[in-house]
mmCIF file with all atom_site columns, C-alpha atoms in Angstrom:
data_model
loop_
_atom_site.group_PDB
_atom_site.id
_atom_site.type_symbol
_atom_site.label_atom_id
_atom_site.label_alt_id
_atom_site.label_comp_id
_atom_site.label_asym_id
_atom_site.label_entity_id
_atom_site.label_seq_id
_atom_site.pdbx_PDB_ins_code
_atom_site.Cartn_x
_atom_site.Cartn_y
_atom_site.Cartn_z
_atom_site.occupancy
_atom_site.B_iso_or_equiv
_atom_site.pdbx_formal_charge
_atom_site.auth_seq_id
_atom_site.auth_comp_id
_atom_site.auth_asym_id
_atom_site.auth_atom_id
_atom_site.pdbx_PDB_model_num
ATOM 1   C CA . MET A 1 1   ? 36.232  32.528  -42.206 1.00 0.00 ? 1   MET A CA 1
ATOM 2   C CA . GLY A 1 2   ? 37.590  32.507  -38.725 1.00 0.00 ? 2   GLY A CA 1
ATOM 3   C CA . LYS A 1 3   ? 37.169  30.332  -35.677 1.00 0.00 ? 3   LYS A CA 1
ATOM 4   C CA . LYS A 1 4   ? 33.766  31.820  -34.926 1.00 0.00 ? 4   LYS A CA 1
ATOM 5   C CA . PHE A 1 5   ? 32.378  30.724  -38.308 1.00 0.00 ? 5   PHE A CA 1
ATOM 6   C CA . TRP A 1 6   ? 33.593  27.129  -37.901 1.00 0.00 ? 6   TRP A CA 1
ATOM 7   C CA . ALA A 1 7   ? 32.284  26.968  -34.325 1.00 0.00 ? 7   ALA A CA 1
ATOM 8   C CA . ASN A 1 8   ? 28.845  28.172  -35.473 1.00 0.00 ? 8   ASN A CA 1
ATOM 9   C CA . LEU A 1 9   ? 28.854  25.676  -38.357 1.00 0.00 ? 9   LEU A CA 1
ATOM 10  C CA . ALA A 1 10  ? 29.748  22.799  -36.041 1.00 0.00 ? 10  ALA A CA 1
ATOM 11  C CA . LEU A 1 11  ? 27.035  23.864  -33.585 1.00 0.00 ? 11  LEU A CA 1
ATOM 12  C CA . CYS A 1 12  ? 24.435  24.029  -36.391 1.00 0.00 ? 12  CYS A CA 1
ATOM 13  C CA . ILE A 1 13  ? 25.403  20.556  -37.633 1.00 0.00 ? 13  ILE A CA 1
ATOM 14  C CA . ILE A 1 14  ? 25.117  19.095  -34.112 1.00 0.00 ? 14  ILE A CA 1
ATOM 15  C CA . LEU A 1 15  ? 21.755  20.774  -33.455 1.00 0.00 ? 15  LEU A CA 1
ATOM 16  C CA . GLY A 1 16  ? 20.491  19.718  -36.889 1.00 0.00 ? 16  GLY A CA 1
ATOM 17  C CA . GLY A 1 17  ? 21.488  16.120  -36.147 1.00 0.00 ? 17  GLY A CA 1
ATOM 18  C CA . ILE A 1 18  ? 19.614  16.205  -32.846 1.00 0.00 ? 18  ILE A CA 1
ATOM 19  C CA . VAL A 1 19  ? 16.486  17.613  -34.526 1.00 0.00 ? 19  VAL A CA 1
ATOM 20  C CA . ILE A 1 20  ? 16.591  14.978  -37.290 1.00 0.00 ? 20  ILE A CA 1
ATOM 21  C CA . PHE A 1 21  ? 17.128  12.181  -34.729 1.00 0.00 ? 21  PHE A CA 1
ATOM 22  C CA . THR A 1 22  ? 14.194  13.455  -32.648 1.00 0.00 ? 22  THR A CA 1
ATOM 23  C CA . LEU A 1 23  ? 11.851  13.707  -35.638 1.00 0.00 ? 23  LEU A CA 1
ATOM 24  C CA . THR A 1 24  ? 12.700  10.233  -36.921 1.00 0.00 ? 24  THR A CA 1
ATOM 25  C CA . ASN A 1 25  ? 12.190  8.617   -33.496 1.00 0.00 ? 25  ASN A CA 1
ATOM 26  C CA . ILE A 1 26  ? 9.066   10.482  -32.413 1.00 0.00 ? 26  ILE A CA 1
ATOM 27  C CA . GLY A 1 27  ? 6.915   7.635   -33.740 1.00 0.00 ? 27  GLY A CA 1
ATOM 28  C CA . SER A 1 28  ? 8.470   5.150   -31.335 1.00 0.00 ? 28  SER A CA 1
ATOM 29  C CA . VAL A 1 29  ? 7.822   7.256   -28.229 1.00 0.00 ? 29  VAL A CA 1
ATOM 30  C CA . LEU A 1 30  ? 4.244   8.165   -29.111 1.00 0.00 ? 30  LEU A CA 1
ATOM 31  C CA . THR A 1 31  ? 2.227   4.947   -28.917 1.00 0.00 ? 31  THR A CA 1
ATOM 32  C CA . SER A 1 32  ? -1.506  4.347   -29.028 1.00 0.00 ? 32  SER A CA 1
ATOM 33  C CA . LYS A 1 33  ? -1.485  4.318   -25.214 1.00 0.00 ? 33  LYS A CA 1
ATOM 34  C CA . GLY A 1 34  ? 0.380   7.598   -24.834 1.00 0.00 ? 34  GLY A CA 1
ATOM 35  C CA . LEU A 1 35  ? 3.803   9.141   -24.768 1.00 0.00 ? 35  LEU A CA 1
ATOM 36  C CA . PHE A 1 36  ? 6.697   6.869   -23.707 1.00 0.00 ? 36  PHE A CA 1
ATOM 37  C CA . ILE A 1 37  ? 4.408   3.920   -22.867 1.00 0.00 ? 37  ILE A CA 1
ATOM 38  C CA . SER A 1 38  ? 5.971   0.813   -24.270 1.00 0.00 ? 38  SER A CA 1
ATOM 39  C CA . GLU A 1 39  ? 5.043   -2.816  -24.001 1.00 0.00 ? 39  GLU A CA 1
ATOM 40  C CA . ARG A 1 40  ? 7.201   -4.383  -21.322 1.00 0.00 ? 40  ARG A CA 1
ATOM 41  C CA . LYS A 1 41  ? 8.839   -7.668  -22.093 1.00 0.00 ? 41  LYS A CA 1
ATOM 42  C CA . PRO A 1 42  ? 9.387   -10.350 -19.461 1.00 0.00 ? 42  PRO A CA 1
ATOM 43  C CA . SER A 1 43  ? 12.873  -11.502 -18.542 1.00 0.00 ? 43  SER A CA 1
ATOM 44  C CA . PRO A 1 44  ? 14.317  -14.517 -20.414 1.00 0.00 ? 44  PRO A CA 1
ATOM 45  C CA . VAL A 1 45  ? 13.716  -16.725 -17.359 1.00 0.00 ? 45  VAL A CA 1
ATOM 46  C CA . ALA A 1 46  ? 10.077  -15.656 -17.147 1.00 0.00 ? 46  ALA A CA 1
ATOM 47  C CA . THR A 1 47  ? 9.558   -16.047 -20.889 1.00 0.00 ? 47  THR A CA 1
ATOM 48  C CA . ALA A 1 48  ? 10.570  -19.702 -20.702 1.00 0.00 ? 48  ALA A CA 1
ATOM 49  C CA . LEU A 1 49  ? 8.255   -20.447 -17.755 1.00 0.00 ? 49  LEU A CA 1
ATOM 50  C CA . LEU A 1 50  ? 5.370   -18.097 -18.606 1.00 0.00 ? 50  LEU A CA 1
ATOM 51  C CA . PRO A 1 51  ? 3.204   -20.845 -20.149 1.00 0.00 ? 51  PRO A CA 1
ATOM 52  C CA . ASP A 1 52  ? 3.404   -22.767 -16.846 1.00 0.00 ? 52  ASP A CA 1
ATOM 53  C CA . VAL A 1 53  ? 2.657   -19.826 -14.528 1.00 0.00 ? 53  VAL A CA 1
ATOM 54  C CA . GLN A 1 54  ? -0.889  -18.488 -14.621 1.00 0.00 ? 54  GLN A CA 1
ATOM 55  C CA . LEU A 1 55  ? -2.785  -15.593 -13.139 1.00 0.00 ? 55  LEU A CA 1
ATOM 56  C CA . LEU A 1 56  ? -5.948  -17.522 -12.268 1.00 0.00 ? 56  LEU A CA 1
ATOM 57  C CA . LYS A 1 57  ? -8.041  -14.744 -10.732 1.00 0.00 ? 57  LYS A CA 1
ATOM 58  C CA . TYR A 1 58  ? -7.752  -11.062 -9.993  1.00 0.00 ? 58  TYR A CA 1
ATOM 59  C CA . HIS A 1 59  ? -10.045 -8.464  -8.531  1.00 0.00 ? 59  HIS A CA 1
ATOM 60  C CA . LEU A 1 60  ? -9.524  -4.762  -7.868  1.00 0.00 ? 60  LEU A CA 1
ATOM 61  C CA . ALA A 1 61  ? -11.881 -2.592  -5.865  1.00 0.00 ? 61  ALA A CA 1
ATOM 62  C CA . GLU A 1 62  ? -11.603 1.041   -4.837  1.00 0.00 ? 62  GLU A CA 1
ATOM 63  C CA . GLU A 1 63  ? -12.318 1.771   -1.226  1.00 0.00 ? 63  GLU A CA 1
ATOM 64  C CA . ARG A 1 64  ? -12.489 5.104   0.552   1.00 0.00 ? 64  ARG A CA 1
ATOM 65  C CA . GLU A 1 65  ? -9.847  7.776   -0.006  1.00 0.00 ? 65  GLU A CA 1
ATOM 66  C CA . ARG A 1 66  ? -8.328  6.238   -3.149  1.00 0.00 ? 66  ARG A CA 1
ATOM 67  C CA . MET A 1 67  ? -7.380  2.999   -1.403  1.00 0.00 ? 67  MET A CA 1
ATOM 68  C CA . VAL A 1 68  ? -7.345  0.148   -3.893  1.00 0.00 ? 68  VAL A CA 1
ATOM 69  C CA . ARG A 1 69  ? -7.808  -3.400  -2.670  1.00 0.00 ? 69  ARG A CA 1
ATOM 70  C CA . ALA A 1 70  ? -6.192  -5.895  -5.022  1.00 0.00 ? 70  ALA A CA 1
ATOM 71  C CA . ALA A 1 71  ? -6.547  -9.665  -4.855  1.00 0.00 ? 71  ALA A CA 1
ATOM 72  C CA . PHE A 1 72  ? -4.529  -11.979 -7.085  1.00 0.00 ? 72  PHE A CA 1
ATOM 73  C CA . VAL A 1 73  ? -4.331  -15.770 -7.375  1.00 0.00 ? 73  VAL A CA 1
ATOM 74  C CA . VAL A 1 74  ? -1.211  -17.148 -9.100  1.00 0.00 ? 74  VAL A CA 1
ATOM 75  C CA . LYS A 1 75  ? -0.688  -20.818 -9.938  1.00 0.00 ? 75  LYS A CA 1
ATOM 76  C CA . ASN A 1 76  ? 2.772   -22.222 -10.601 1.00 0.00 ? 76  ASN A CA 1
ATOM 77  C CA . ASN A 1 77  ? 2.608   -25.366 -12.740 1.00 0.00 ? 77  ASN A CA 1
ATOM 78  C CA . SER A 1 78  ? 6.334   -25.315 -13.471 1.00 0.00 ? 78  SER A CA 1
ATOM 79  C CA . ASP A 1 79  ? 8.954   -27.436 -11.751 1.00 0.00 ? 79  ASP A CA 1
ATOM 80  C CA . GLN A 1 80  ? 10.747  -24.385 -10.262 1.00 0.00 ? 80  GLN A CA 1
ATOM 81  C CA . ASP A 1 81  ? 9.905   -22.101 -7.351  1.00 0.00 ? 81  ASP A CA 1
ATOM 82  C CA . ILE A 1 82  ? 9.285   -18.464 -8.298  1.00 0.00 ? 82  ILE A CA 1
ATOM 83  C CA . ARG A 1 83  ? 9.123   -15.122 -6.473  1.00 0.00 ? 83  ARG A CA 1
ATOM 84  C CA . ASN A 1 84  ? 8.985   -11.367 -7.152  1.00 0.00 ? 84  ASN A CA 1
ATOM 85  C CA . ILE A 1 85  ? 5.931   -11.687 -9.364  1.00 0.00 ? 85  ILE A CA 1
ATOM 86  C CA . LYS A 1 86  ? 4.966   -8.498  -11.194 1.00 0.00 ? 86  LYS A CA 1
ATOM 87  C CA . VAL A 1 87  ? 1.356   -8.087  -12.281 1.00 0.00 ? 87  VAL A CA 1
ATOM 88  C CA . SER A 1 88  ? 0.427   -5.289  -14.668 1.00 0.00 ? 88  SER A CA 1
ATOM 89  C CA . CYS A 1 89  ? -3.133  -3.919  -14.658 1.00 0.00 ? 89  CYS A CA 1
ATOM 90  C CA . GLU A 1 90  ? -4.371  -1.600  -17.389 1.00 0.00 ? 90  GLU A CA 1
ATOM 91  C CA . PHE A 1 91  ? -7.380  0.645   -16.822 1.00 0.00 ? 91  PHE A CA 1
ATOM 92  C CA . TYR A 1 92  ? -9.861  1.625   -19.535 1.00 0.00 ? 92  TYR A CA 1
ATOM 93  C CA . GLY A 1 93  ? -12.688 4.140   -19.825 1.00 0.00 ? 93  GLY A CA 1
ATOM 94  C CA . PRO A 1 94  ? -16.329 3.579   -20.786 1.00 0.00 ? 94  PRO A CA 1
ATOM 95  C CA . HIS A 1 95  ? -15.616 3.380   -24.527 1.00 0.00 ? 95  HIS A CA 1
ATOM 96  C CA . GLY A 1 96  ? -12.457 1.292   -24.265 1.00 0.00 ? 96  GLY A CA 1
ATOM 97  C CA . LYS A 1 97  ? -10.123 4.288   -24.077 1.00 0.00 ? 97  LYS A CA 1
ATOM 98  C CA . TYR A 1 98  ? -6.834  3.476   -22.341 1.00 0.00 ? 98  TYR A CA 1
ATOM 99  C CA . PHE A 1 99  ? -6.284  5.512   -19.173 1.00 0.00 ? 99  PHE A CA 1
ATOM 100 C CA . ASP A 1 100 ? -3.455  4.108   -17.102 1.00 0.00 ? 100 ASP A CA 1
ATOM 101 C CA . ARG A 1 101 ? -1.277  1.159   -16.075 1.00 0.00 ? 101 ARG A CA 1
ATOM 102 C CA . LYS A 1 102 ? -0.321  0.150   -12.530 1.00 0.00 ? 102 LYS A CA 1
ATOM 103 C CA . ILE A 1 103 ? 2.115   -2.558  -11.495 1.00 0.00 ? 103 ILE A CA 1
ATOM 104 C CA . TRP A 1 104 ? 1.857   -4.706  -8.380  1.00 0.00 ? 104 TRP A CA 1
ATOM 105 C CA . LEU A 1 105 ? 4.841   -6.606  -6.992  1.00 0.00 ? 105 LEU A CA 1
ATOM 106 C CA . LEU A 1 106 ? 3.567   -9.712  -5.228  1.00 0.00 ? 106 LEU A CA 1
ATOM 107 C CA . GLY A 1 107 ? 5.619   -10.729 -2.230  1.00 0.00 ? 107 GLY A CA 1
ATOM 108 C CA . GLY A 1 108 ? 6.177   -14.304 -1.239  1.00 0.00 ? 108 GLY A CA 1
ATOM 109 C CA . LYS A 1 109 ? 7.303   -17.475 -2.929  1.00 0.00 ? 109 LYS A CA 1
ATOM 110 C CA . VAL A 1 110 ? 5.160   -19.723 -5.099  1.00 0.00 ? 110 VAL A CA 1
ATOM 111 C CA . SER A 1 111 ? 6.504   -23.243 -4.847  1.00 0.00 ? 111 SER A CA 1
ATOM 112 C CA . ALA A 1 112 ? 6.363   -25.613 -7.818  1.00 0.00 ? 112 ALA A CA 1
ATOM 113 C CA . GLY A 1 113 ? 2.837   -26.934 -8.275  1.00 0.00 ? 113 GLY A CA 1
ATOM 114 C CA . LYS A 1 114 ? 1.335   -24.561 -5.675  1.00 0.00 ? 114 LYS A CA 1
ATOM 115 C CA . ILE A 1 115 ? -1.033  -21.587 -5.633  1.00 0.00 ? 115 ILE A CA 1
ATOM 116 C CA . LEU A 1 116 ? -0.409  -18.159 -4.067  1.00 0.00 ? 116 LEU A CA 1
ATOM 117 C CA . ARG A 1 117 ? -3.319  -16.004 -2.927  1.00 0.00 ? 117 ARG A CA 1
ATOM 118 C CA . TYR A 1 118 ? -2.184  -12.416 -2.530  1.00 0.00 ? 118 TYR A CA 1
ATOM 119 C CA . ASN A 1 119 ? -4.220  -9.561  -1.048  1.00 0.00 ? 119 ASN A CA 1
ATOM 120 C CA . SER A 1 120 ? -3.042  -5.975  -1.012  1.00 0.00 ? 120 SER A CA 1
ATOM 121 C CA . VAL A 1 121 ? -4.445  -2.696  0.196   1.00 0.00 ? 121 VAL A CA 1
ATOM 122 C CA . GLY A 1 122 ? -2.474  0.293   -0.955  1.00 0.00 ? 122 GLY A CA 1
ATOM 123 C CA . LYS A 1 123 ? -2.896  3.885   -1.940  1.00 0.00 ? 123 LYS A CA 1
ATOM 124 C CA . ARG A 1 124 ? -2.965  3.942   -5.726  1.00 0.00 ? 124 ARG A CA 1
ATOM 125 C CA . PHE A 1 125 ? -4.052  6.812   -7.890  1.00 0.00 ? 125 PHE A CA 1
ATOM 126 C CA . VAL A 1 126 ? -6.295  5.148   -10.424 1.00 0.00 ? 126 VAL A CA 1
ATOM 127 C CA . HIS A 1 127 ? -8.174  7.298   -12.933 1.00 0.00 ? 127 HIS A CA 1
ATOM 128 C CA . SER A 1 128 ? -11.571 8.065   -11.419 1.00 0.00 ? 128 SER A CA 1
ATOM 129 C CA . ARG A 1 129 ? -13.445 7.467   -14.699 1.00 0.00 ? 129 ARG A CA 1
ATOM 130 C CA . ALA A 1 130 ? -11.915 4.036   -15.307 1.00 0.00 ? 130 ALA A CA 1
ATOM 131 C CA . SER A 1 131 ? -14.702 1.519   -15.693 1.00 0.00 ? 131 SER A CA 1
ATOM 132 C CA . ALA A 1 132 ? -12.797 -1.584  -16.791 1.00 0.00 ? 132 ALA A CA 1
ATOM 133 C CA . TYR A 1 133 ? -9.420  -3.140  -16.182 1.00 0.00 ? 133 TYR A CA 1
ATOM 134 C CA . ARG A 1 134 ? -7.344  -6.067  -17.382 1.00 0.00 ? 134 ARG A CA 1
ATOM 135 C CA . CYS A 1 135 ? -4.461  -7.648  -15.481 1.00 0.00 ? 135 CYS A CA 1
ATOM 136 C CA . GLU A 1 136 ? -1.715  -9.995  -16.639 1.00 0.00 ? 136 GLU A CA 1
ATOM 137 C CA . LEU A 1 137 ? 1.539   -11.468 -15.400 1.00 0.00 ? 137 LEU A CA 1
ATOM 138 C CA . MET A 1 138 ? 4.399   -9.297  -16.453 1.00 0.00 ? 138 MET A CA 1
ATOM 139 C CA . ASP A 1 139 ? 7.534   -10.819 -14.958 1.00 0.00 ? 139 ASP A CA 1
ATOM 140 C CA . PHE A 1 140 ? 8.929   -12.964 -12.147 1.00 0.00 ? 140 PHE A CA 1
ATOM 141 C CA . SER A 1 141 ? 12.216  -14.438 -11.022 1.00 0.00 ? 141 SER A CA 1
ATOM 142 C CA . LEU A 1 142 ? 13.331  -17.868 -9.907  1.00 0.00 ? 142 LEU A CA 1
ATOM 143 C CA . ASP A 1 143 ? 13.617  -18.497 -6.195  1.00 0.00 ? 143 ASP A CA 1
ATOM 144 C CA . SER A 1 144 ? 17.266  -19.133 -5.490  1.00 0.00 ? 144 SER A CA 1
ATOM 145 C CA . PRO A 1 145 ? 19.307  -19.244 -2.298  1.00 0.00 ? 145 PRO A CA 1
ATOM 146 C CA . PRO A 1 146 ? 20.510  -15.834 -1.107  1.00 0.00 ? 146 PRO A CA 1
ATOM 147 C CA . PHE A 1 147 ? 23.846  -14.533 -2.318  1.00 0.00 ? 147 PHE A CA 1
ATOM 148 C CA . PHE A 1 148 ? 25.098  -14.316 1.270   1.00 0.00 ? 148 PHE A CA 1
ATOM 149 C CA . VAL A 1 149 ? 23.682  -15.025 4.714   1.00 0.00 ? 149 VAL A CA 1
ATOM 150 C CA . LEU A 1 150 ? 24.432  -13.096 7.874   1.00 0.00 ? 150 LEU A CA 1
ATOM 151 C CA . HIS A 1 151 ? 24.987  -15.180 10.986  1.00 0.00 ? 151 HIS A CA 1
ATOM 152 C CA . LYS A 1 152 ? 24.914  -13.771 14.484  1.00 0.00 ? 152 LYS A CA 1
ATOM 153 C CA . GLY A 1 153 ? 27.901  -14.774 16.519  1.00 0.00 ? 153 GLY A CA 1
ATOM 154 C CA . GLU A 1 154 ? 27.486  -16.853 19.648  1.00 0.00 ? 154 GLU A CA 1
ATOM 155 C CA . GLY A 1 155 ? 29.214  -14.355 21.928  1.00 0.00 ? 155 GLY A CA 1
ATOM 156 C CA . GLY A 1 156 ? 26.504  -11.695 21.936  1.00 0.00 ? 156 GLY A CA 1
ATOM 157 C CA . GLU A 1 157 ? 26.100  -8.535  19.914  1.00 0.00 ? 157 GLU A CA 1
ATOM 158 C CA . GLY A 1 158 ? 28.312  -8.309  16.874  1.00 0.00 ? 158 GLY A CA 1
ATOM 159 C CA . GLY A 1 159 ? 29.807  -11.739 17.535  1.00 0.00 ? 159 GLY A CA 1
ATOM 160 C CA . HIS A 1 160 ? 32.284  -10.485 20.157  1.00 0.00 ? 160 HIS A CA 1
ATOM 161 C CA . SER A 1 161 ? 32.817  -12.644 23.201  1.00 0.00 ? 161 SER A CA 1
ATOM 162 C CA . VAL A 1 162 ? 34.139  -11.178 26.376  1.00 0.00 ? 162 VAL A CA 1
ATOM 163 C CA . SER A 1 163 ? 36.320  -13.227 28.714  1.00 0.00 ? 163 SER A CA 1
ATOM 164 C CA . GLY A 1 164 ? 36.185  -13.073 32.514  1.00 0.00 ? 164 GLY A CA 1
ATOM 165 C CA . LYS A 1 165 ? 39.229  -10.762 32.922  1.00 0.00 ? 165 LYS A CA 1
ATOM 166 C CA . ALA A 1 166 ? 37.922  -8.421  30.208  1.00 0.00 ? 166 ALA A CA 1
ATOM 167 C CA . LYS A 1 167 ? 34.549  -8.217  31.989  1.00 0.00 ? 167 LYS A CA 1
ATOM 168 C CA . GLU A 1 168 ? 36.269  -7.313  35.250  1.00 0.00 ? 168 GLU A CA 1
ATOM 169 C CA . HIS A 1 169 ? 38.372  -4.667  33.475  1.00 0.00 ? 169 HIS A CA 1
ATOM 170 C CA . ALA A 1 170 ? 35.366  -3.211  31.649  1.00 0.00 ? 170 ALA A CA 1
ATOM 171 C CA . SER A 1 171 ? 33.207  -3.050  34.778  1.00 0.00 ? 171 SER A CA 1
ATOM 172 C CA . ALA A 1 172 ? 36.042  -1.415  36.733  1.00 0.00 ? 172 ALA A CA 1
ATOM 173 C CA . HIS A 1 173 ? 36.241  1.350   34.121  1.00 0.00 ? 173 HIS A CA 1
ATOM 174 C CA . GLY A 1 174 ? 32.460  1.773   33.710  1.00 0.00 ? 174 GLY A CA 1
ATOM 175 C CA . GLU A 1 175 ? 32.290  0.155   30.247  1.00 0.00 ? 175 GLU A CA 1
ATOM 176 C CA . GLN A 1 176 ? 29.506  -2.118  29.121  1.00 0.00 ? 176 GLN A CA 1
ATOM 177 C CA . THR A 1 177 ? 30.121  -5.697  28.142  1.00 0.00 ? 177 THR A CA 1
ATOM 178 C CA . GLY A 1 178 ? 28.241  -7.583  25.431  1.00 0.00 ? 178 GLY A CA 1
ATOM 179 C CA . HIS A 1 179 ? 25.790  -9.839  27.274  1.00 0.00 ? 179 HIS A CA 1
#
């Protein structure tokens, strides 16, 4: 029993562990909707406000060349402004068979107590035999001030100001000044 034997034994134990782990977890990756399709959970912020934010109306229509026109109406009854709204639409076949899921990210801010009407035309590859769909709010974030703001300097491009003597020097040497 040399080094080769122990190396082979260790390799067999590692590979056996991987096979056992894969077989025990195969049930969690194979769902009724397909392989690796899990139910997405909203963020903690969205979970708290989800009862107050509603997807009032939605309509999807396929146009020429696989262009899908989507229209969504979102109402924010909460006391906080929201943005980055994700809407998930699931597509079903004639007998209720699940085909696919697409996610739309709605741009814009929905102020507290207001309604956002969002229209989108985009190239989406939706299953051609899908005859029904269902959409729901998936997630959103609170509208907060930006982490940092860029300000343009008063002196021209890049915030550099050029004095009179520097302008004369630059023009004498063929350099450009920031106007």
